[in-house]
Tab-separated table of C-alpha atoms in Angstrom:
chain	number	residue	atom	x	y	z
A	1	MET	CA	-6.043	16.582	14.431
A	2	SER	CA	-5.085	14.851	11.200
A	3	ARG	CA	-2.424	13.024	13.268
A	4	LEU	CA	-4.991	11.571	15.688
A	5	LEU	CA	-5.942	8.107	14.450
A	6	LEU	CA	-8.822	5.817	15.342
A	7	GLY	CA	-8.307	3.553	18.325
A	8	GLY	CA	-10.211	0.907	20.245
A	9	GLN	CA	-13.832	1.273	21.326
A	10	ASN	CA	-15.496	0.330	24.618
A	11	GLY	CA	-12.254	-0.637	26.327
A	12	THR	CA	-10.795	-2.648	23.435
A	13	THR	CA	-7.400	-1.881	21.926
A	14	GLY	CA	-7.011	-0.603	18.396
A	15	HIS	CA	-5.830	-4.030	17.243
A	16	GLN	CA	-8.703	-5.795	18.986
A	17	PHE	CA	-11.358	-3.543	17.547
A	18	ALA	CA	-9.848	-3.701	14.052
A	19	ALA	CA	-10.028	-7.510	14.265
A	20	ALA	CA	-13.613	-7.407	15.543
A	21	LEU	CA	-14.605	-5.044	12.723
A	22	GLY	CA	-12.692	-7.079	10.138
A	23	ASP	CA	-10.856	-3.934	9.014
A	24	PRO	CA	-7.077	-3.951	9.645
A	25	MET	CA	-6.903	-0.384	8.294
A	26	TRP	CA	-9.139	0.986	11.081
A	27	PRO	CA	-6.184	2.214	13.210
A	28	SER	CA	-4.601	3.806	10.108
A	29	ARG	CA	-7.515	6.191	9.611
A	30	PRO	CA	-7.657	9.731	11.068
A	31	VAL	CA	-10.555	10.288	13.446
A	32	VAL	CA	-11.589	13.273	11.297
A	33	ASP	CA	-12.175	10.794	8.437
A	34	GLY	CA	-13.786	8.136	10.631
A	35	PRO	CA	-17.370	7.164	11.471
A	36	HIS	CA	-17.779	9.750	14.265
A	37	ALA	CA	-17.032	12.572	11.818
A	38	GLU	CA	-19.010	10.905	9.036
A	39	VAL	CA	-22.244	10.755	11.030
A	40	LEU	CA	-21.913	14.476	11.817
A	41	ALA	CA	-21.243	15.339	8.181
A	42	ARG	CA	-24.393	13.519	7.064
A	43	GLY	CA	-26.533	15.471	9.572
A	44	SER	CA	-29.668	14.742	11.565
A	45	GLU	CA	-32.014	14.282	8.610
A	46	ARG	CA	-31.039	10.655	8.221
A	47	THR	CA	-33.521	7.882	8.928
A	48	ASP	CA	-32.921	5.358	11.680
A	49	GLN	CA	-32.021	2.724	9.089
A	50	GLN	CA	-29.524	5.053	7.417
A	51	ILE	CA	-27.837	5.615	10.769
A	52	LEU	CA	-27.634	1.865	11.403
A	53	SER	CA	-26.200	1.181	7.929
A	54	SER	CA	-23.636	3.999	8.237
A	55	SER	CA	-20.056	3.443	9.336
A	56	TYR	CA	-21.062	4.791	12.757
A	57	GLY	CA	-23.886	2.280	13.049
A	58	ARG	CA	-21.665	-0.603	11.968
A	59	MET	CA	-19.013	0.477	14.493
A	60	ALA	CA	-21.555	0.655	17.314
A	61	MET	CA	-23.151	-2.700	16.502
A	62	THR	CA	-19.696	-4.300	16.341
A	63	CYS	CA	-19.067	-3.004	19.871
A	64	ILE	CA	-22.370	-4.485	21.053
A	65	ARG	CA	-21.623	-7.876	19.498
A	66	HIS	CA	-18.135	-8.064	21.016
A	67	THR	CA	-18.445	-6.169	24.315
A	68	GLY	CA	-22.179	-6.233	25.043
A	69	ARG	CA	-22.785	-2.504	24.678
A	70	TYR	CA	-21.856	0.754	23.005
A	71	PHE	CA	-21.970	3.374	25.758
A	72	SER	CA	-25.494	2.756	27.116
A	73	ALA	CA	-26.769	1.145	23.908
A	74	THR	CA	-27.333	-2.609	23.846
A	75	ASP	CA	-29.394	-2.907	20.651
A	76	GLU	CA	-30.180	-1.105	17.412
A	77	ALA	CA	-32.647	1.259	19.032
A	78	GLY	CA	-30.012	2.258	21.575
A	79	VAL	CA	-27.459	2.897	18.810
A	80	VAL	CA	-29.902	5.224	17.019
A	81	GLU	CA	-30.568	7.052	20.299
A	82	GLN	CA	-26.824	7.392	20.958
A	83	ALA	CA	-26.241	8.765	17.431
A	84	ARG	CA	-29.073	11.289	17.733
A	85	GLU	CA	-27.779	12.483	21.122
A	86	PHE	CA	-24.388	13.026	19.471
A	87	LEU	CA	-25.981	14.955	16.596
A	88	ALA	CA	-27.929	17.056	19.095
A	89	ARG	CA	-24.698	17.954	20.900
A	90	ALA	CA	-23.147	19.023	17.587
A	91	ALA	CA	-26.178	21.230	16.876
A	92	GLY	CA	-26.034	22.795	20.343
A	93	GLU	CA	-29.403	21.322	21.257
A	94	GLN	CA	-28.063	19.258	24.162
A	95	THR	CA	-26.080	21.178	26.758
A	96	GLU	CA	-25.601	18.371	29.281
A	97	VAL	CA	-22.707	16.049	28.407
A	98	PRO	CA	-23.562	12.372	28.994
A	99	THR	CA	-21.617	10.620	31.793
A	100	GLY	CA	-21.095	6.968	32.710
A	101	ASP	CA	-21.218	3.971	30.366
A	102	HIS	CA	-17.739	4.771	28.951
A	103	HIS	CA	-18.484	8.512	28.700
A	104	SER	CA	-15.613	10.595	30.079
A	105	PRO	CA	-16.300	13.125	32.855
A	106	PRO	CA	-16.638	16.719	31.590
A	107	GLY	CA	-13.389	18.649	31.254
A	108	LEU	CA	-11.039	15.729	30.699
A	109	PRO	CA	-8.735	16.113	27.674
A	110	VAL	CA	-8.664	13.560	24.890
A	111	LEU	CA	-6.395	10.637	25.839
A	112	VAL	CA	-3.918	9.344	23.235
A	113	VAL	CA	-0.874	7.092	22.984
A	114	PRO	CA	2.033	7.539	20.542
A	115	ILE	CA	2.182	5.274	17.498
A	116	ALA	CA	5.661	3.776	17.166
A	117	ASP	CA	7.921	5.098	14.389
A	118	SER	CA	5.400	7.769	13.525
A	119	ASP	CA	4.338	11.326	14.289
A	120	CYS	CA	0.768	10.116	14.833
A	121	PHE	CA	-1.165	9.163	17.976
A	122	GLN	CA	-3.845	6.549	18.537
A	123	VAL	CA	-6.907	7.830	20.366
A	124	LEU	CA	-7.723	5.912	23.530
A	125	ASP	CA	-10.601	8.103	24.669
A	126	GLY	CA	-12.264	11.070	22.982
A	127	HIS	CA	-13.280	10.138	19.424
A	128	HIS	CA	-16.579	12.027	19.700
A	129	ARG	CA	-14.879	15.136	21.105
A	130	ILE	CA	-12.390	15.196	18.228
A	131	ALA	CA	-15.176	14.843	15.659
A	132	LEU	CA	-17.143	17.648	17.320
A	133	ALA	CA	-14.082	19.914	17.362
A	134	ALA	CA	-13.354	19.197	13.697
A	135	ALA	CA	-16.969	19.897	12.758
A	136	ALA	CA	-16.601	23.255	14.544
A	137	GLY	CA	-13.629	24.101	12.329
A	138	MET	CA	-10.795	23.347	14.737
A	139	THR	CA	-7.593	21.812	13.340
A	140	THR	CA	-5.727	21.282	16.623
A	141	MET	CA	-6.733	20.387	20.167
A	142	PRO	CA	-5.005	19.652	23.477
A	143	VAL	CA	-4.522	15.999	24.369
A	144	ARG	CA	-3.131	14.005	27.262
A	145	VAL	CA	-0.420	11.588	26.097
A	146	ARG	CA	-0.199	8.245	27.845
A	147	ARG	CA	3.157	6.595	28.324
A	148	GLY	CA	4.240	3.773	26.059
A	149	ARG	CA	3.553	3.303	22.388
A	150	VAL	CA	1.490	1.130	20.091
A	151	THR	CA	1.749	-0.075	16.509
A	152	THR	CA	-0.900	-0.374	13.825
A	153	PRO	CA	-1.825	-3.626	12.053
A	154	LEU	CA	-0.482	-2.146	8.807
A	155	GLN	CA	2.919	-1.453	10.372
A	156	ASP	CA	3.019	-4.970	11.802
A	157	LEU	CA	2.098	-6.504	8.450
A	158	LEU	CA	4.757	-4.542	6.578
A	159	ARG	CA	7.449	-5.547	9.066
A	160	ARG	CA	6.561	-9.198	8.525
A	161	MET	CA	7.308	-9.018	4.807
A	162	SER	CA	10.408	-11.064	4.090
A	163	TRP	CA	12.447	-8.433	2.214
A	164	LEU	CA	11.946	-5.796	4.934
A	165	LYS	CA	13.468	-7.974	7.679
A	166	GLY	CA	11.701	-6.045	10.424
A	167	GLY	CA	12.766	-2.602	9.195
A	168	GLN	CA	10.656	0.428	8.369
A	169	GLU	CA	10.857	1.191	4.658
A	170	LEU	CA	8.295	1.122	1.899
A	171	TYR	CA	9.251	-0.391	-1.430
A	172	GLN	CA	6.225	1.100	-3.205
A	173	PRO	CA	4.040	4.098	-2.285
A	174	ILE	CA	1.455	3.564	0.460
A	175	ASP	CA	-0.872	6.329	1.589
A	176	ALA	CA	-1.211	5.889	5.362
A	177	PRO	CA	-0.664	8.677	7.917
A	178	GLU	CA	1.398	6.626	10.360
A	179	LEU	CA	3.912	5.856	7.574
A	180	GLU	CA	4.416	9.383	6.255
A	181	ALA	CA	7.100	10.728	8.585
A	182	LEU	CA	9.474	7.861	9.375
A	183	TRP	CA	8.844	5.205	6.697
A	184	PRO	CA	10.775	6.347	3.596
A	185	THR	CA	9.559	5.122	0.211
A	186	VAL	CA	12.546	3.452	-1.442
A	187	ARG	CA	11.222	3.515	-5.008
A	188	CYS	CA	9.006	6.393	-6.100
A	189	CYS	CA	7.549	4.161	-8.889
A	190	ALA	CA	5.704	7.061	-10.538
A	191	ASP	CA	8.792	7.754	-12.673
A	192	ARG	CA	8.700	4.308	-14.262
A	193	LEU	CA	4.927	4.373	-14.630
A	194	GLU	CA	5.149	7.710	-16.479
A	195	ALA	CA	7.864	6.364	-18.781
A	196	MET	CA	5.897	3.174	-19.436
A	197	GLU	CA	2.663	5.007	-20.182
A	198	THR	CA	4.370	7.469	-22.522
A	199	PHE	CA	6.142	4.655	-24.374
A	200	LEU	CA	3.024	2.488	-24.660
A	201	ARG	CA	0.919	5.334	-26.041
A	202	HIS	CA	3.281	5.356	-29.024
A	203	GLN	CA	3.270	1.546	-29.347
A	204	LEU	CA	-0.361	0.555	-28.856
A	205	PRO	CA	-3.513	1.891	-30.561
A	206	GLU	CA	-5.061	2.159	-27.079
A	207	LEU	CA	-3.996	1.361	-23.533
A	208	SER	CA	-5.592	-2.054	-23.177
A	209	GLY	CA	-4.640	-5.700	-23.204
A	210	THR	CA	-2.956	-7.879	-20.609
A	211	TYR	CA	-0.186	-6.898	-18.209
A	212	LEU	CA	2.035	-8.836	-15.818
A	213	ASP	CA	4.360	-7.368	-13.185
A	214	VAL	CA	7.013	-9.877	-12.127
A	215	ALA	CA	8.088	-9.358	-8.500
A	216	SER	CA	5.070	-7.135	-7.901
A	217	CYS	CA	5.689	-6.460	-4.174
A	218	TYR	CA	2.522	-4.762	-2.830
A	219	GLY	CA	1.022	-4.590	-6.323
A	220	TRP	CA	1.311	-0.842	-6.950
A	221	PHE	CA	2.070	-1.316	-10.655
A	222	VAL	CA	-0.663	-3.934	-10.999
A	223	HIS	CA	-3.138	-1.468	-9.510
A	224	GLN	CA	-1.949	1.486	-11.609
A	225	MET	CA	-1.853	-0.423	-14.889
A	226	GLY	CA	-5.319	-1.747	-14.147
A	227	ASN	CA	-6.469	1.859	-13.775
A	228	LEU	CA	-4.957	2.634	-17.204
A	229	GLY	CA	-7.129	-0.030	-18.794
A	230	PHE	CA	-5.058	-3.206	-18.723
A	231	GLU	CA	-6.132	-6.576	-17.388
A	232	ALA	CA	-3.341	-6.572	-14.824
A	233	GLU	CA	-1.757	-9.350	-12.809
A	234	GLY	CA	1.361	-9.866	-10.733
A	235	ILE	CA	3.802	-12.488	-9.497
A	236	GLU	CA	5.158	-12.064	-5.957
A	237	GLN	CA	7.185	-14.450	-3.828
A	238	ASP	CA	5.960	-13.082	-0.486
A	239	SER	CA	2.288	-13.927	0.064
A	240	LEU	CA	1.935	-10.905	2.369
A	241	GLY	CA	2.404	-8.648	-0.654
A	242	ALA	CA	-1.055	-9.583	-1.928
A	243	THR	CA	-2.505	-8.920	1.524
A	244	VAL	CA	-0.943	-5.451	1.682
A	245	GLY	CA	-2.190	-4.693	-1.829
A	246	ARG	CA	-5.733	-5.640	-0.886
A	247	LEU	CA	-5.675	-3.351	2.142
A	248	VAL	CA	-3.941	-0.267	0.725
A	249	TYR	CA	-4.923	-0.329	-2.976
A	250	GLY	CA	-8.123	-2.386	-2.922
A	251	GLN	CA	-6.305	-4.845	-5.165
A	252	ASP	CA	-7.918	-8.263	-5.739
A	253	PRO	CA	-5.417	-10.717	-4.159
A	254	ASP	CA	-6.437	-13.333	-6.729
A	255	ARG	CA	-4.688	-11.161	-9.335
A	256	ILE	CA	-1.342	-11.953	-7.670
A	257	ARG	CA	0.310	-15.337	-8.235
A	258	ILE	CA	2.358	-16.307	-5.205
A	259	GLY	CA	5.664	-18.112	-5.622
A	260	ASP	CA	9.102	-18.012	-7.192
A	261	ALA	CA	8.970	-15.966	-10.404
A	262	ALA	CA	11.135	-18.310	-12.469
A	263	TRP	CA	9.170	-21.386	-11.384
A	264	ILE	CA	5.834	-19.752	-12.184
A	265	LEU	CA	6.985	-18.488	-15.576
A	266	ARG	CA	8.527	-21.836	-16.413
A	267	GLY	CA	5.261	-23.587	-15.600
A	268	THR	CA	2.988	-21.542	-17.857
A	269	GLN	CA	2.592	-21.010	-21.583
A	270	GLU	CA	0.615	-17.804	-21.051
A	271	ARG	CA	1.716	-14.589	-22.715
A	272	TRP	CA	0.932	-11.048	-21.679
A	273	ASP	CA	0.926	-8.047	-23.996
A	274	VAL	CA	3.027	-6.022	-21.556
A	275	VAL	CA	5.364	-7.388	-18.880
A	276	SER	CA	7.460	-5.514	-16.332
A	277	CYS	CA	10.246	-6.790	-14.097
A	278	PHE	CA	11.805	-4.274	-11.739
A	279	SER	CA	14.921	-4.807	-9.607
A	280	LEU	CA	14.874	-8.579	-9.848
A	281	LEU	CA	17.472	-9.558	-12.463
A	282	HIS	CA	20.498	-8.515	-10.385
A	283	HIS	CA	19.479	-10.903	-7.602
A	284	PHE	CA	19.903	-13.723	-10.127
A	285	VAL	CA	23.216	-12.249	-11.303
A	286	LEU	CA	24.367	-12.312	-7.666
A	287	GLY	CA	23.411	-15.980	-7.329
A	288	ARG	CA	20.327	-15.434	-5.186
A	289	GLY	CA	17.821	-16.652	-7.758
A	290	SER	CA	16.475	-20.073	-8.639
A	291	CYS	CA	18.071	-20.114	-12.109
A	292	GLU	CA	20.767	-18.421	-14.145
A	293	PRO	CA	20.104	-14.775	-15.099
A	294	ALA	CA	20.059	-15.626	-18.803
A	295	GLU	CA	17.276	-18.154	-18.212
A	296	LEU	CA	15.227	-15.575	-16.330
A	297	VAL	CA	15.481	-13.244	-19.320
A	298	ARG	CA	14.441	-16.050	-21.659
A	299	LEU	CA	11.433	-16.809	-19.452
A	300	LEU	CA	10.431	-13.137	-19.468
A	301	ASP	CA	10.917	-13.075	-23.240
A	302	ARG	CA	8.625	-16.067	-23.693
A	303	ALA	CA	5.949	-14.472	-21.497
A	304	THR	CA	5.965	-11.149	-23.365
A	305	GLY	CA	3.768	-10.501	-26.370
A	306	ARG	CA	4.716	-6.913	-27.185
A	307	VAL	CA	6.805	-4.976	-24.645
A	308	LEU	CA	8.954	-5.942	-21.660
A	309	PHE	CA	9.975	-3.173	-19.252
A	310	LEU	CA	12.968	-4.038	-17.083
A	311	ASP	CA	15.411	-2.401	-14.723
A	312	THR	CA	18.127	-3.967	-12.585
A	313	GLY	CA	20.943	-3.110	-10.228
A	314	GLN	CA	23.984	-1.437	-11.813
A	315	GLU	CA	27.685	-1.089	-11.056
A	316	HIS	CA	27.538	2.640	-10.214
A	317	GLU	CA	25.500	1.921	-7.069
A	318	LYS	CA	27.514	1.992	-3.862
A	319	TRP	CA	26.277	-1.364	-2.646
A	320	PHE	CA	27.055	-3.057	-6.026
A	321	ARG	CA	30.363	-1.434	-7.065
A	322	THR	CA	32.221	-4.709	-6.642
A	323	SER	CA	29.540	-7.392	-6.950
A	324	LEU	CA	27.985	-5.997	-10.164
A	325	ARG	CA	31.138	-4.656	-11.789
A	326	GLY	CA	30.556	-4.295	-15.521
A	327	TRP	CA	26.761	-4.135	-15.248
A	328	ASN	CA	26.272	-0.732	-16.829
A	329	PRO	CA	23.448	0.336	-19.199
A	330	GLU	CA	25.329	-0.756	-22.331
A	331	HIS	CA	26.108	-4.198	-20.898
A	332	ILE	CA	22.523	-4.678	-19.678
A	333	ARG	CA	21.123	-3.719	-23.073
A	334	ASN	CA	23.421	-6.194	-24.838
A	335	PHE	CA	22.633	-8.909	-22.277
A	336	LEU	CA	18.917	-8.515	-22.927
A	337	LEU	CA	19.380	-8.618	-26.714
A	338	GLU	CA	21.658	-11.667	-26.587
A	339	ASN	CA	19.310	-13.708	-24.392
A	340	SER	CA	15.947	-12.876	-25.930
A	341	THR	CA	14.133	-12.677	-29.242
A	342	PHE	CA	13.307	-8.972	-28.953
A	343	ASP	CA	14.078	-6.860	-32.004
A	344	ALA	CA	15.153	-3.806	-30.042
A	345	VAL	CA	16.058	-2.836	-26.499
A	346	LEU	CA	15.633	0.873	-25.821
A	347	ASP	CA	17.127	2.770	-22.878
A	348	LEU	CA	14.432	5.021	-21.375
A	349	GLY	CA	16.776	6.615	-18.846
A	350	PRO	CA	17.433	6.403	-15.100
A	351	ASP	CA	14.942	6.385	-12.249
A	352	ARG	CA	14.575	9.232	-9.768
A	353	ASP	CA	15.222	7.191	-6.628
A	354	ALA	CA	18.829	8.282	-5.946
A	355	VAL	CA	17.840	10.858	-3.326
A	356	GLY	CA	18.091	11.277	0.443
A	357	PRO	CA	19.492	8.192	2.184
A	358	TYR	CA	19.677	6.435	-1.216
A	359	ALA	CA	21.656	9.178	-2.989
A	360	GLU	CA	24.559	6.814	-3.737
A	361	ASN	CA	22.306	4.029	-4.982
A	362	TYR	CA	19.566	3.500	-7.545
A	363	GLY	CA	19.503	5.667	-10.668
A	364	ARG	CA	18.784	2.432	-12.536
A	365	HIS	CA	17.992	2.655	-16.225
A	366	LEU	CA	14.628	1.469	-17.473
A	367	PHE	CA	14.744	-0.618	-20.662
A	368	ALA	CA	11.908	-1.270	-23.090
A	369	CYS	CA	12.326	-4.545	-25.002
A	370	VAL	CA	10.113	-4.551	-28.094
A	371	ARG	CA	9.187	-6.596	-31.132
A	372	ASP	CA	8.799	-4.966	-34.528
A	373	ASP	CA	5.475	-6.619	-35.257
A	374	GLY	CA	4.246	-7.108	-31.709
A	375	ALA	CA	4.231	-10.900	-32.142
A	376	GLY	CA	5.234	-13.192	-29.330
A	377	ALA	CA	8.327	-15.343	-29.340
A	378	GLY	CA	8.010	-18.575	-31.198
């Protein structure tokens, strides 16, 4: 039942109801974690106002505003009555199953439709039955599968991101059930975060200060470094990255500056204690950037107060064996020293991304560029 995700209500589609609710992540949530299960978990001791302010009450009132009713309910009193009937069924106090007003006839199985590129299904009819079964301790249940397939708003949003070009990969970790099976995560990210945290604990008296992630994608590093205690920001060229970060990490989109990294860095005199720049430099080496690679390094140098963490494509990777010939860890380290004012560039070792379909790529070394006294470039 963990693969059965919330769908539309009162005849709406999952997309339509998510838009009405103002929650694009609605169809990415298992029914067993949704409002139907939540109202059962809270029990019948709740007041009418608590029911109305719950996720179940908000769902029902959204249905009424957009479709005129929620089952037989057309106002708040009707929503409370509907919720209490549902709670009575869960407690075995109501033996007669309601019919009509969008209630399914007794005996019909839950109706679902496959979610594209996923092992999950969107529920078309039967949310209450799934919640009741889960509350009774069941983990599986029979369903009737409708032909066709649907997508979720999150899948659609990810496919619209410019770097993905309509494909189905994740560049940073996202916890969503419809992405788990068939959306591989290209960069595990946790390896670099662990290396950064370990290094910084030896460099800083405490994990605090300002942090900037250049080419922040969805904002995973911005979110994680914020959790460590930094005032964290990002720069991302694709404006949809900030939208994804808001939905999947709860990241404030105002923390992400949208635009070309070199242009933004060139236009500011700000300096951050810690800066990171992952898998961006080689795009400039390959002529895809808005400036020369040496200038990008100088801009990163100017923006960094204490430590710059950087990785980039290397010559050992299958897709770069010709185009990045000579770009090995020693060359990258020298390139960073020659084009910056850092006192030392330390090789923290390769990433752990060269696995599965990417076994012949990645394994990029993470470099820490540091200043002896922690002072910014003059």
